[in-house]
XYZ file of C-alpha atoms in Angstrom:
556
model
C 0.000 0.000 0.000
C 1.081 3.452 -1.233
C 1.266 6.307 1.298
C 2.486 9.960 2.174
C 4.363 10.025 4.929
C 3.398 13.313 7.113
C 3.283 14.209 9.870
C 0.123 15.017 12.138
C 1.791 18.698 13.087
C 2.184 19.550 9.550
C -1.639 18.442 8.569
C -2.888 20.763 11.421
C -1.413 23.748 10.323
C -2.044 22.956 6.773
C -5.588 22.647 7.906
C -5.075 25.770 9.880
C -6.149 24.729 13.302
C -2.679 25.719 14.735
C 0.202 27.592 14.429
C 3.405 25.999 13.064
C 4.698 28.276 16.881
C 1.940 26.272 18.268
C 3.459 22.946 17.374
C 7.185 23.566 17.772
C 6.360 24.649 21.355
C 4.448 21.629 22.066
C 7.276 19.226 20.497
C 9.319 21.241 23.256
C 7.341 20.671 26.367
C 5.621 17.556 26.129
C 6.678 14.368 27.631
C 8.964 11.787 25.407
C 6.855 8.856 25.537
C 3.606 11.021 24.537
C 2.302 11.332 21.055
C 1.473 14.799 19.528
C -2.007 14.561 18.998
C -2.916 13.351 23.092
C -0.265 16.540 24.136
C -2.275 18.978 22.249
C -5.420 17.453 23.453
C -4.209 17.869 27.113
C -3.446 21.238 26.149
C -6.877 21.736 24.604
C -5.360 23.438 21.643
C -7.577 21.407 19.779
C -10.714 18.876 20.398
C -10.726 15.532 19.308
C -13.356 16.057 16.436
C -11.153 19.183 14.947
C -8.149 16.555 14.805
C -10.114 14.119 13.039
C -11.333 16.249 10.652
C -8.108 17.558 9.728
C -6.887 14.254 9.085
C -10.364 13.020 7.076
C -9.710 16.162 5.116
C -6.174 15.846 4.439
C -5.311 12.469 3.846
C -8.526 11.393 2.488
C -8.637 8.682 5.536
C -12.153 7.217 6.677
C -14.025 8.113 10.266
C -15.204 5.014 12.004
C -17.876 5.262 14.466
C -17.180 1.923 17.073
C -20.387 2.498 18.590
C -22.199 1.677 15.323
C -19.774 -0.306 13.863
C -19.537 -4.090 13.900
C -16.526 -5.736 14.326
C -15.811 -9.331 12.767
C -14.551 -11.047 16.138
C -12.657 -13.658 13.654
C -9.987 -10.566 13.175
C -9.352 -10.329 16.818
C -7.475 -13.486 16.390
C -4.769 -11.645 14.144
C -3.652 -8.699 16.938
C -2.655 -9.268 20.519
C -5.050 -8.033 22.880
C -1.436 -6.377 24.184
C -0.540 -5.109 20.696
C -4.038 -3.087 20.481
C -3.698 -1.617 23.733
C -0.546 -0.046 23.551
C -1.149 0.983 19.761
C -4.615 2.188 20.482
C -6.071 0.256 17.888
C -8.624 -2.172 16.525
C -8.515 -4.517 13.489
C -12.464 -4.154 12.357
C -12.465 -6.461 9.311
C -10.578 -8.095 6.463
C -11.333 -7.916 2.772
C -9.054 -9.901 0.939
C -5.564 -9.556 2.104
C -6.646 -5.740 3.523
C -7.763 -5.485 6.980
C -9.012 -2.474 7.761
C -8.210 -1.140 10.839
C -9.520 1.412 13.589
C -6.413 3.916 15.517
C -6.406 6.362 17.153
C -3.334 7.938 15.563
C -3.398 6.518 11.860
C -0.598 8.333 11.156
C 1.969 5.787 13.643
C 3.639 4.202 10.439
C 5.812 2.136 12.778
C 2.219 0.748 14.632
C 1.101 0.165 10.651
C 4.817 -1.333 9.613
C 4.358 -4.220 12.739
C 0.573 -4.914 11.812
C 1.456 -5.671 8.497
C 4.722 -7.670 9.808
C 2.434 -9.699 12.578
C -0.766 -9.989 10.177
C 0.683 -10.546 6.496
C -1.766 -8.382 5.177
C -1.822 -5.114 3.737
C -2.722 -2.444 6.358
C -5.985 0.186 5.650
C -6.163 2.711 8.662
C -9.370 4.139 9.926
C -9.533 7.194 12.407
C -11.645 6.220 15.540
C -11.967 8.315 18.764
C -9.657 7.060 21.518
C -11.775 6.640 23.848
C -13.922 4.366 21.575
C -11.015 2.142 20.943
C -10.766 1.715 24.688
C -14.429 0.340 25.446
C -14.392 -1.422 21.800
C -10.922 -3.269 23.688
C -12.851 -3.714 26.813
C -15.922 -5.036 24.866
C -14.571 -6.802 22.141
C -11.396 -8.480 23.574
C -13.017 -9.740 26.678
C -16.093 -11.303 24.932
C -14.512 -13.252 22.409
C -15.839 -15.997 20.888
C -12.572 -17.300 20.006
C -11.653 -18.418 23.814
C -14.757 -21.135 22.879
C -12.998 -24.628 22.721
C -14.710 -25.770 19.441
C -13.504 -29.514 20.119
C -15.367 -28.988 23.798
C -18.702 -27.779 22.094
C -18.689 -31.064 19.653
C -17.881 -32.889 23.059
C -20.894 -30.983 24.956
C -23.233 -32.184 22.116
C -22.472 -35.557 21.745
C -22.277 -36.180 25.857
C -25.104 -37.072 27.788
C -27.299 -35.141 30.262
C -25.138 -35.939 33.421
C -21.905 -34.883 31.025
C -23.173 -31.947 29.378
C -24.296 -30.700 32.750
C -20.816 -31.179 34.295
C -19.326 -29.584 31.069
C -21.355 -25.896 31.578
C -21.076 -25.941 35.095
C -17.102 -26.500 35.865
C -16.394 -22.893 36.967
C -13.044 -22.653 34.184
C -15.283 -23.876 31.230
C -14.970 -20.768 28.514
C -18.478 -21.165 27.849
C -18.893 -19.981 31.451
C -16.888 -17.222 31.233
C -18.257 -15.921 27.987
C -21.928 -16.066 29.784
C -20.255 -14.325 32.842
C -18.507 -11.505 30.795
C -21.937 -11.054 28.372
C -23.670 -10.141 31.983
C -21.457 -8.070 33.149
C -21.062 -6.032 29.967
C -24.532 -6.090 29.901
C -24.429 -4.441 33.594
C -21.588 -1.659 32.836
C -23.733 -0.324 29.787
C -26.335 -0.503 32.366
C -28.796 -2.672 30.108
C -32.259 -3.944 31.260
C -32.634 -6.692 29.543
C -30.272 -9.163 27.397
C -31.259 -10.749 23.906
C -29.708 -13.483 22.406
C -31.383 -14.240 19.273
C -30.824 -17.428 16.704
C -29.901 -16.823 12.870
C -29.738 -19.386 10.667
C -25.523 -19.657 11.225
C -24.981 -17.683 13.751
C -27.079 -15.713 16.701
C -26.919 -11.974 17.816
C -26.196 -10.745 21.266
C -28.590 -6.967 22.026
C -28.546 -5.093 25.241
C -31.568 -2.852 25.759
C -29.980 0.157 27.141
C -32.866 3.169 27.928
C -35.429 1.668 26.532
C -33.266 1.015 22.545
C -32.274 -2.652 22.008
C -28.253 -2.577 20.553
C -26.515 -5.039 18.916
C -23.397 -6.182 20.388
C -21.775 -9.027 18.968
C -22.566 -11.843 16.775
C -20.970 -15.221 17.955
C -20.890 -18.507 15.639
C -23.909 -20.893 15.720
C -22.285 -23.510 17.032
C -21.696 -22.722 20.876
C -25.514 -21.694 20.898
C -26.080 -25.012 22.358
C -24.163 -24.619 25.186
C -24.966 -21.179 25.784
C -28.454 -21.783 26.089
C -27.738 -24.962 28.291
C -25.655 -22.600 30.655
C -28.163 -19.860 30.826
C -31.278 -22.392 31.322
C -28.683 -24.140 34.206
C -28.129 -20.339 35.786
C -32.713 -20.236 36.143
C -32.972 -23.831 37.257
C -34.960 -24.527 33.672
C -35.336 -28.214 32.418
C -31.913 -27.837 29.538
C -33.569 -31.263 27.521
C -36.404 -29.332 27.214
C -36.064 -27.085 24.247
C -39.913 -27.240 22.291
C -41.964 -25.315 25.115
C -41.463 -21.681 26.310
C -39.533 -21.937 29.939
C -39.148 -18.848 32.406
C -36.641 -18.764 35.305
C -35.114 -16.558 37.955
C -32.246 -16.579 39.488
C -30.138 -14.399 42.063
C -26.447 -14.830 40.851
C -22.825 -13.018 41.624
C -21.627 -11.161 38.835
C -18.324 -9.879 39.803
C -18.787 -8.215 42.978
C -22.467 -7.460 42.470
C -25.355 -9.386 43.659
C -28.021 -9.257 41.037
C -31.436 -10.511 40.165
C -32.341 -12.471 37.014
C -35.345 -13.247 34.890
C -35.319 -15.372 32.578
C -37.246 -16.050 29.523
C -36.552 -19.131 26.564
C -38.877 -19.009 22.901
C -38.492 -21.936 20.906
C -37.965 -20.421 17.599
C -36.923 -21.734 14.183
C -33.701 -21.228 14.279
C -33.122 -22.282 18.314
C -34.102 -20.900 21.679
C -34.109 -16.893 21.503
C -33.486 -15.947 25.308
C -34.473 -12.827 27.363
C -32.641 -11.948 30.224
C -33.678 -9.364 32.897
C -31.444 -7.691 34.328
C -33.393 -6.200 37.677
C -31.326 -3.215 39.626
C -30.696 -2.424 42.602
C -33.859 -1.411 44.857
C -32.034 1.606 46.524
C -32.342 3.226 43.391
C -36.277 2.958 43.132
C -37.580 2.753 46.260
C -37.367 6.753 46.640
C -39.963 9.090 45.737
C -37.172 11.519 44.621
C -35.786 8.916 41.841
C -38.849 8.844 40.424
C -38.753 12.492 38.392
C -41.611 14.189 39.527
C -42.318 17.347 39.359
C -42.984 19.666 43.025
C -46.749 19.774 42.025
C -47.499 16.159 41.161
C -44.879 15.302 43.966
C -46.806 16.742 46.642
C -49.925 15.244 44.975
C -49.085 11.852 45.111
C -47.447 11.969 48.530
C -51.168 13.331 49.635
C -53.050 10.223 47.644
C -50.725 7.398 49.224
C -51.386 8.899 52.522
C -55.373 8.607 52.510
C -56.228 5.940 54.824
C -57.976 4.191 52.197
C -59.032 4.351 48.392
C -57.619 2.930 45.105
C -54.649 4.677 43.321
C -54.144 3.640 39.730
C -50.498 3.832 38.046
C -51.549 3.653 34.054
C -49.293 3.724 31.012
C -48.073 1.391 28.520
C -45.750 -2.072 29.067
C -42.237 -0.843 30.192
C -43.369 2.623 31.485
C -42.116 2.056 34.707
C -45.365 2.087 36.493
C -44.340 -0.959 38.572
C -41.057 1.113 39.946
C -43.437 3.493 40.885
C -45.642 1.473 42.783
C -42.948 0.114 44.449
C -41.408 3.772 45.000
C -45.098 4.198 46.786
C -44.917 0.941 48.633
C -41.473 2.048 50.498
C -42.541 5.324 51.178
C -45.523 3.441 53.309
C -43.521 0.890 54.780
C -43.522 0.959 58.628
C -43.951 -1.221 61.541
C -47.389 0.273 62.491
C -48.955 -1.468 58.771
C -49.047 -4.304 56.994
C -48.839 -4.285 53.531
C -49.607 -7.487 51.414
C -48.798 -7.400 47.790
C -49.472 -9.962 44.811
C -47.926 -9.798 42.040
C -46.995 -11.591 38.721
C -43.945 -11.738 38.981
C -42.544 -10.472 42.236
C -40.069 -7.651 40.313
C -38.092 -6.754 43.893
C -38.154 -8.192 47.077
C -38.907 -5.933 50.034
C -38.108 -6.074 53.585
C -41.323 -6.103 55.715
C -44.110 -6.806 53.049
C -45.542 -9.610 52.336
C -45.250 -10.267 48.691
C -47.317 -12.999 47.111
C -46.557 -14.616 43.691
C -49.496 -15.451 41.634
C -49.500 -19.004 40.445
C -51.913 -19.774 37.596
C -50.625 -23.589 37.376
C -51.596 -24.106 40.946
C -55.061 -22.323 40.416
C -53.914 -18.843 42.274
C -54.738 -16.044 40.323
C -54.518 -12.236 41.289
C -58.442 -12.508 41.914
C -58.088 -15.155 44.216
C -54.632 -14.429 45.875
C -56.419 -10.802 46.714
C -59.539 -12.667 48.366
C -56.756 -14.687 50.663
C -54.916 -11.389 51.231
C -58.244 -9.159 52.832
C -58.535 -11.843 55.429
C -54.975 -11.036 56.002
C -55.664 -7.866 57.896
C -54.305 -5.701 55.679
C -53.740 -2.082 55.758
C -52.561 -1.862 52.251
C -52.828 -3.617 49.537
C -50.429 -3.779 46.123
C -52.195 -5.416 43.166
C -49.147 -6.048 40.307
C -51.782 -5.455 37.875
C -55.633 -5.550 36.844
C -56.444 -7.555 34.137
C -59.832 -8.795 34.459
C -63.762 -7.909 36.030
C -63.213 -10.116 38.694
C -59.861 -8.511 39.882
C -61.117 -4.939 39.334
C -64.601 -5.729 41.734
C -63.089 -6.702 44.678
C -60.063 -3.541 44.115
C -62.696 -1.108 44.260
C -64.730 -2.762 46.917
C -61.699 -3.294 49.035
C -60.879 0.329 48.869
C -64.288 1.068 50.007
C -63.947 -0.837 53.305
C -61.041 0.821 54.564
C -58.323 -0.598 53.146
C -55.463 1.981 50.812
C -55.143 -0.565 47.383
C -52.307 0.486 44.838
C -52.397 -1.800 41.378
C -51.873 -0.808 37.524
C -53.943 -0.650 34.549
C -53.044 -0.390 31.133
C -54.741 2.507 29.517
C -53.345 5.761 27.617
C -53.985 8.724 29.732
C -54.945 8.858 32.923
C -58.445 9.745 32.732
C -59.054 6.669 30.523
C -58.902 4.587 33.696
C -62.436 5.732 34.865
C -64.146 4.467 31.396
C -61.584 1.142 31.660
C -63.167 0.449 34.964
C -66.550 0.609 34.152
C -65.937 -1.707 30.903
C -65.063 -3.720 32.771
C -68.293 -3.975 34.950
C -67.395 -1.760 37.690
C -70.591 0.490 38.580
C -69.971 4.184 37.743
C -70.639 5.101 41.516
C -68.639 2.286 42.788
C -65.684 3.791 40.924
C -66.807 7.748 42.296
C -66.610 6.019 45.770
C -63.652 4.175 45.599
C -61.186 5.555 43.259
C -58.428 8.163 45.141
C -56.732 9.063 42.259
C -54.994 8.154 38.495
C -50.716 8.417 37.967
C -50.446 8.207 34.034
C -46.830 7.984 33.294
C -44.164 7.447 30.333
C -40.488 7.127 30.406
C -38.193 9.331 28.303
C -34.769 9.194 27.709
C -31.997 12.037 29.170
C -30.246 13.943 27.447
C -26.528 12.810 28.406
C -24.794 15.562 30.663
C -21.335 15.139 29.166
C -22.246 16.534 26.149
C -25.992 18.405 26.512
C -25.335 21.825 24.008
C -27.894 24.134 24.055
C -29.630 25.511 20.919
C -31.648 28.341 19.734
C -35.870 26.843 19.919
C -37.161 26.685 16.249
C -40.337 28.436 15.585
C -42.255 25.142 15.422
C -41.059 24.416 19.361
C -41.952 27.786 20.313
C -45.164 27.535 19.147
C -45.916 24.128 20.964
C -44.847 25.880 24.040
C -46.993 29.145 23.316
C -49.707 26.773 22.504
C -49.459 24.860 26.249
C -48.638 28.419 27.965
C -45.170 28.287 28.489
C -42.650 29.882 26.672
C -39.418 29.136 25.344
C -36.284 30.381 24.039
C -33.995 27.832 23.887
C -34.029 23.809 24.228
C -30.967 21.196 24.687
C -29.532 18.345 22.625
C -26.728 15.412 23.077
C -24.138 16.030 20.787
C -23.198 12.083 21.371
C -19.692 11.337 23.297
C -18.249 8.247 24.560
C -20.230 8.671 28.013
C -23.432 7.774 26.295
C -22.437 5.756 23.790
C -22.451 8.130 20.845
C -26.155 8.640 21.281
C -27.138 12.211 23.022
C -28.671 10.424 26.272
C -27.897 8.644 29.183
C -30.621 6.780 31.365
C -34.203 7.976 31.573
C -36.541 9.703 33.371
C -40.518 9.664 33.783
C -43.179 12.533 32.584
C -46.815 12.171 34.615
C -49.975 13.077 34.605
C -52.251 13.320 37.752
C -55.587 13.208 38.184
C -57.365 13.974 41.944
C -60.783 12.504 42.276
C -62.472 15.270 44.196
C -66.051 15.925 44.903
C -67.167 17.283 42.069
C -65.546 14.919 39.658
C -67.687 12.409 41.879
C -70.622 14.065 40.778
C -69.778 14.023 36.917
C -69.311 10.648 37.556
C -72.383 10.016 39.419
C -74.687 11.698 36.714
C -73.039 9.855 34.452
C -70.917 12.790 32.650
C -68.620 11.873 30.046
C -65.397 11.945 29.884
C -64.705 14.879 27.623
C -66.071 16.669 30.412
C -64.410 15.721 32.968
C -60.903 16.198 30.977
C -61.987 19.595 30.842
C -62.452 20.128 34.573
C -59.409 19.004 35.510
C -57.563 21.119 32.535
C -59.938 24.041 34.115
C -58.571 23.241 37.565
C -54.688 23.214 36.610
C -53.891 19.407 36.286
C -50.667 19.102 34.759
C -50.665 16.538 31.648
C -47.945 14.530 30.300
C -47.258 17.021 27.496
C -46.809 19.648 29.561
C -44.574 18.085 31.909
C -42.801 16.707 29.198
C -42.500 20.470 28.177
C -40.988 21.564 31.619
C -38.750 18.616 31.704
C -37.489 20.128 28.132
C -37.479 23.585 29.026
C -35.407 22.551 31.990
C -32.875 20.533 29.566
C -33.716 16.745 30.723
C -34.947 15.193 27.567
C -36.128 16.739 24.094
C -39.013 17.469 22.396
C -38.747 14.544 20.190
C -38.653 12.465 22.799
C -41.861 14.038 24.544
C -43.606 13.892 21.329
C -42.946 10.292 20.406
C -44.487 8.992 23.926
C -47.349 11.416 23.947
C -48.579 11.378 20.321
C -52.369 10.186 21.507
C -52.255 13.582 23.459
């Protein structure tokens, strides 16, 4: 391969960035062992996108984004794990005899000279941030497929039960270390949920991570076997059984962190796709504060969970994170002088000093009749996990009517639409004016990422949504994308709400049978805060953007 030899002080000022006083004095006063470009980042004579572009520019050279960028794990075999780390690079793939590969300084023509040397193939060089290099390392080099004994796979499938079993549960098998280093990537990107999913030769590895499934790796069909066997070992699942859907959980050390499992096998066409939850750590939703709401609906809620009796309704879509909000409630309750008995399907978190119940269709207990079993419990409170049928809803509302506080969740869109749920369901219109405290309609947005949140001038189409709610606006925020979050603009997520009181005269709507177009205008009339326009504050404050408030609020 043909190419210029410059140098990366000479392309700067060519590009005009710097002065050629700029570099000399740099050359002077940096340390021996440090290359140019990292001393004039240090310096913050330049940023790490203006070098890049120079060199794009320049040389002509290609920008590889690692974040969105898959790399052929086969290549890994070719560089040293060592090699990469102190060259800051990483091979990507090879076409031909040219592997392309990712640096961080693609202008180190004795880092290019070696890889050719070690690799016997003709170098290409791709510019890649540095500090995407270092998690694609991290990521790439200590998930690798390669470390899978193919002879001990063939082994594992020809063996018997008893063998097979012994195979994927010897602590120094590398199928167990893959599965142990897949969860606890999956826990430093801070993923929910884990999806290993059969091709026809191979099978994908996603992490959901806020709410957006990513692709990972890809890994060769063949240890799929014993991957799955593992996994279904891990939840205690039958591993001969592979035509029937299985679920699982498990509470397993992952490094130094204790951490709940779920887990979920589909028999597919292909193999068993798998569905791992990953459930966090309770301290981090057991706290009204986590939760993201606003001093209004705050103070609102607070008021509802302290009645000594009536139903409360958390309503949303699947994965709005009504049932961390429940829970959120549940803690805030939690003292010696109650007792609260939950049921629930499945128990998410485990809490000390509640009684949780796990519904049990196979055995014949149902939330219906779990709850029936539960009110000769003496409760104080009751948590229903959710409220899926007449039955269920009947005695809910009649519990809360003889003095007992009962929290549950019902899937509906807004959170008015829980009064017309209930009574299609069967529930009497004054049954539901008598017992029902209050509605929390939530949805969960993602945050804009703090390391790299800009600010930006509000278009005239934002302005007007905001002029529209009555709120003004003059300028909104936006993630730019950095190696903090991934390349994407946001890091975790947050929740918008929507509250709605029942008061007195609401009770009387209800009682005369009003619709609900009127009763969605005497709440607006009375200040209730909907999920647009807390979305809104949450953007005018420079949590989340308007896109994101707009794509979870769209029926509003």
């Amino acid at each position: 391969m043909m190419r210029t030899k410059k140098k990366i002080g000479d392309l700067l000022v060519e590009a005009g960035y710097l002065k050629t006083e700029q570099i000399e004095y740099v050359l002077k006063e940096k340390r021996s062992d440090q290359r140019l470009g990292d001393a004039l980042l240090e310096r913050e004579l330049i940023t790490e996108q203006e070098l890049i572009k120079a060199l794009v520019t320049q040389l002509g050279l290609e920008h590889v984004n690692l974040y969105r960028t898959a790399v052929d794990t086969q290549v890994l075999k070719l560089i040293p794990e060592e090699f990469a780390r102190k060259y800051m690079l990483i091979p990507i793939k090879k076409q031909n005899d040219v592997l392309q590969v990712a640096m961080a300084d693609p202008l180190d023509y004795y880092a290019i000279d070696d890889l050719q040397m070690i690799t016997g193939f003709q170098v290409e060089p791709l510019i890649a941030i540095k500090a995407e290099i270092i998690e694609a390392i991290e990521r790439y080099y200590q998930i690798n497929d390669s470390l899978i004994d193919e002879e001990a796979i063939e082994v594992l499938d020809a063996s018997s039960i008893e063998n097979q079993e012994q195979l994927i549960t010897d602590r120094d098998a590398p199928i167990i270390k893959l599965v142990d280093q897949l969860l606890q990537h999956g826990l430093n990107q801070r993923a929910s949920d884990i999806h290993i999913d059969p091709l026809e030769t191979s099978f994908m590895v996603r992490y959901r991570i806020d709410g957006m499934l990513r692709t990972e790796r890809t890994f060769s069909s063949s240890i799929l076997s014993a991957l799955t066997a593992r996994i279904k070992i891990m939840g205690e699942l039958n591993i001969t059984e592979n035509r029937l859907p299985q679920d699982g959980r498990i509470k397993v050390l992952v490094g130094s962190q204790h951490v709940d499992m779920r887990i979920s096998t589909l028999p597919t066409i292909f193999g068993e796709k798998i569905v791992i939850r990953l459930l966090g750590g309770l301290n981090e939703l057991t706290k009204l504060s986590s939760l993201g709401l606003n001093h209004v609906h705050e103070k609102m809620f607070v008021k509802m969970l302290e009645n000594p009796s009536g139903l409360i309704l958390l309503t949303g879509p699947t994965g709005s994170g009504k049932t961390s909000t429940l829970y959120a409630g549940m803690h805030h309750l939690n003292t010696d002088q109650v007792n609260i008995v939950t049921v629930e399907d499945p128990v998410e978190y485990h809490i000390n000093g509640i009684n949780q119940v796990q519904v049990n269709t196979q055995v014949g207990l149902t939330f219906a009749k779990g709850l029936r079993a539960i009110l000769r419990q003496d409760p104080n409170i009751v948590m229903i996990g959710e409220i899926r049928d007449t039955e269920t809803a009947e005695i809910a509302v009649r519990a809360s009517l003889t003095g007992h506080l009962v929290l549950s969740t019902l899937h509906t869109n807004s959170a008015i639409a829980a009064i017309p749920r209930l009574t299609e369901m069967g529930i009497e219109p004054y049954l539901v004016a008598s017992g029902l405290s209050g509605v929390v309609g939530q949805r969960l947005v993602r945050k804009i990422c703090p390391s790299c949140r800009q600010a930006h001038e509000a278009n005239e189409l934002e302005q007007e949504l905001f002029h529209k709610r009555g709120m003004d606006v003059t300028k909104v925020y936006r993630g730019e994308g950095c190696s903090q979050c991934s390349d994407t603009g946001f890091r975790g997520r947050i929740a918008i709400h929507e509250m709605l009181v029942i008061d007195e005269t609401i009770r009387q709507l209800l009682m005369n049978k009003q619709t609900i177009h009127d009763i969605q205008e005497y709440a607006a009339n009375n200040g209730m805060i909907f999920l647009l326009d807390d979305g809104l504050l949450k953007v005018k404050q420079g949590i989340t953007t308007m896109e994101e408030v707009l794509h979870v609020t769209l029926e509003h």
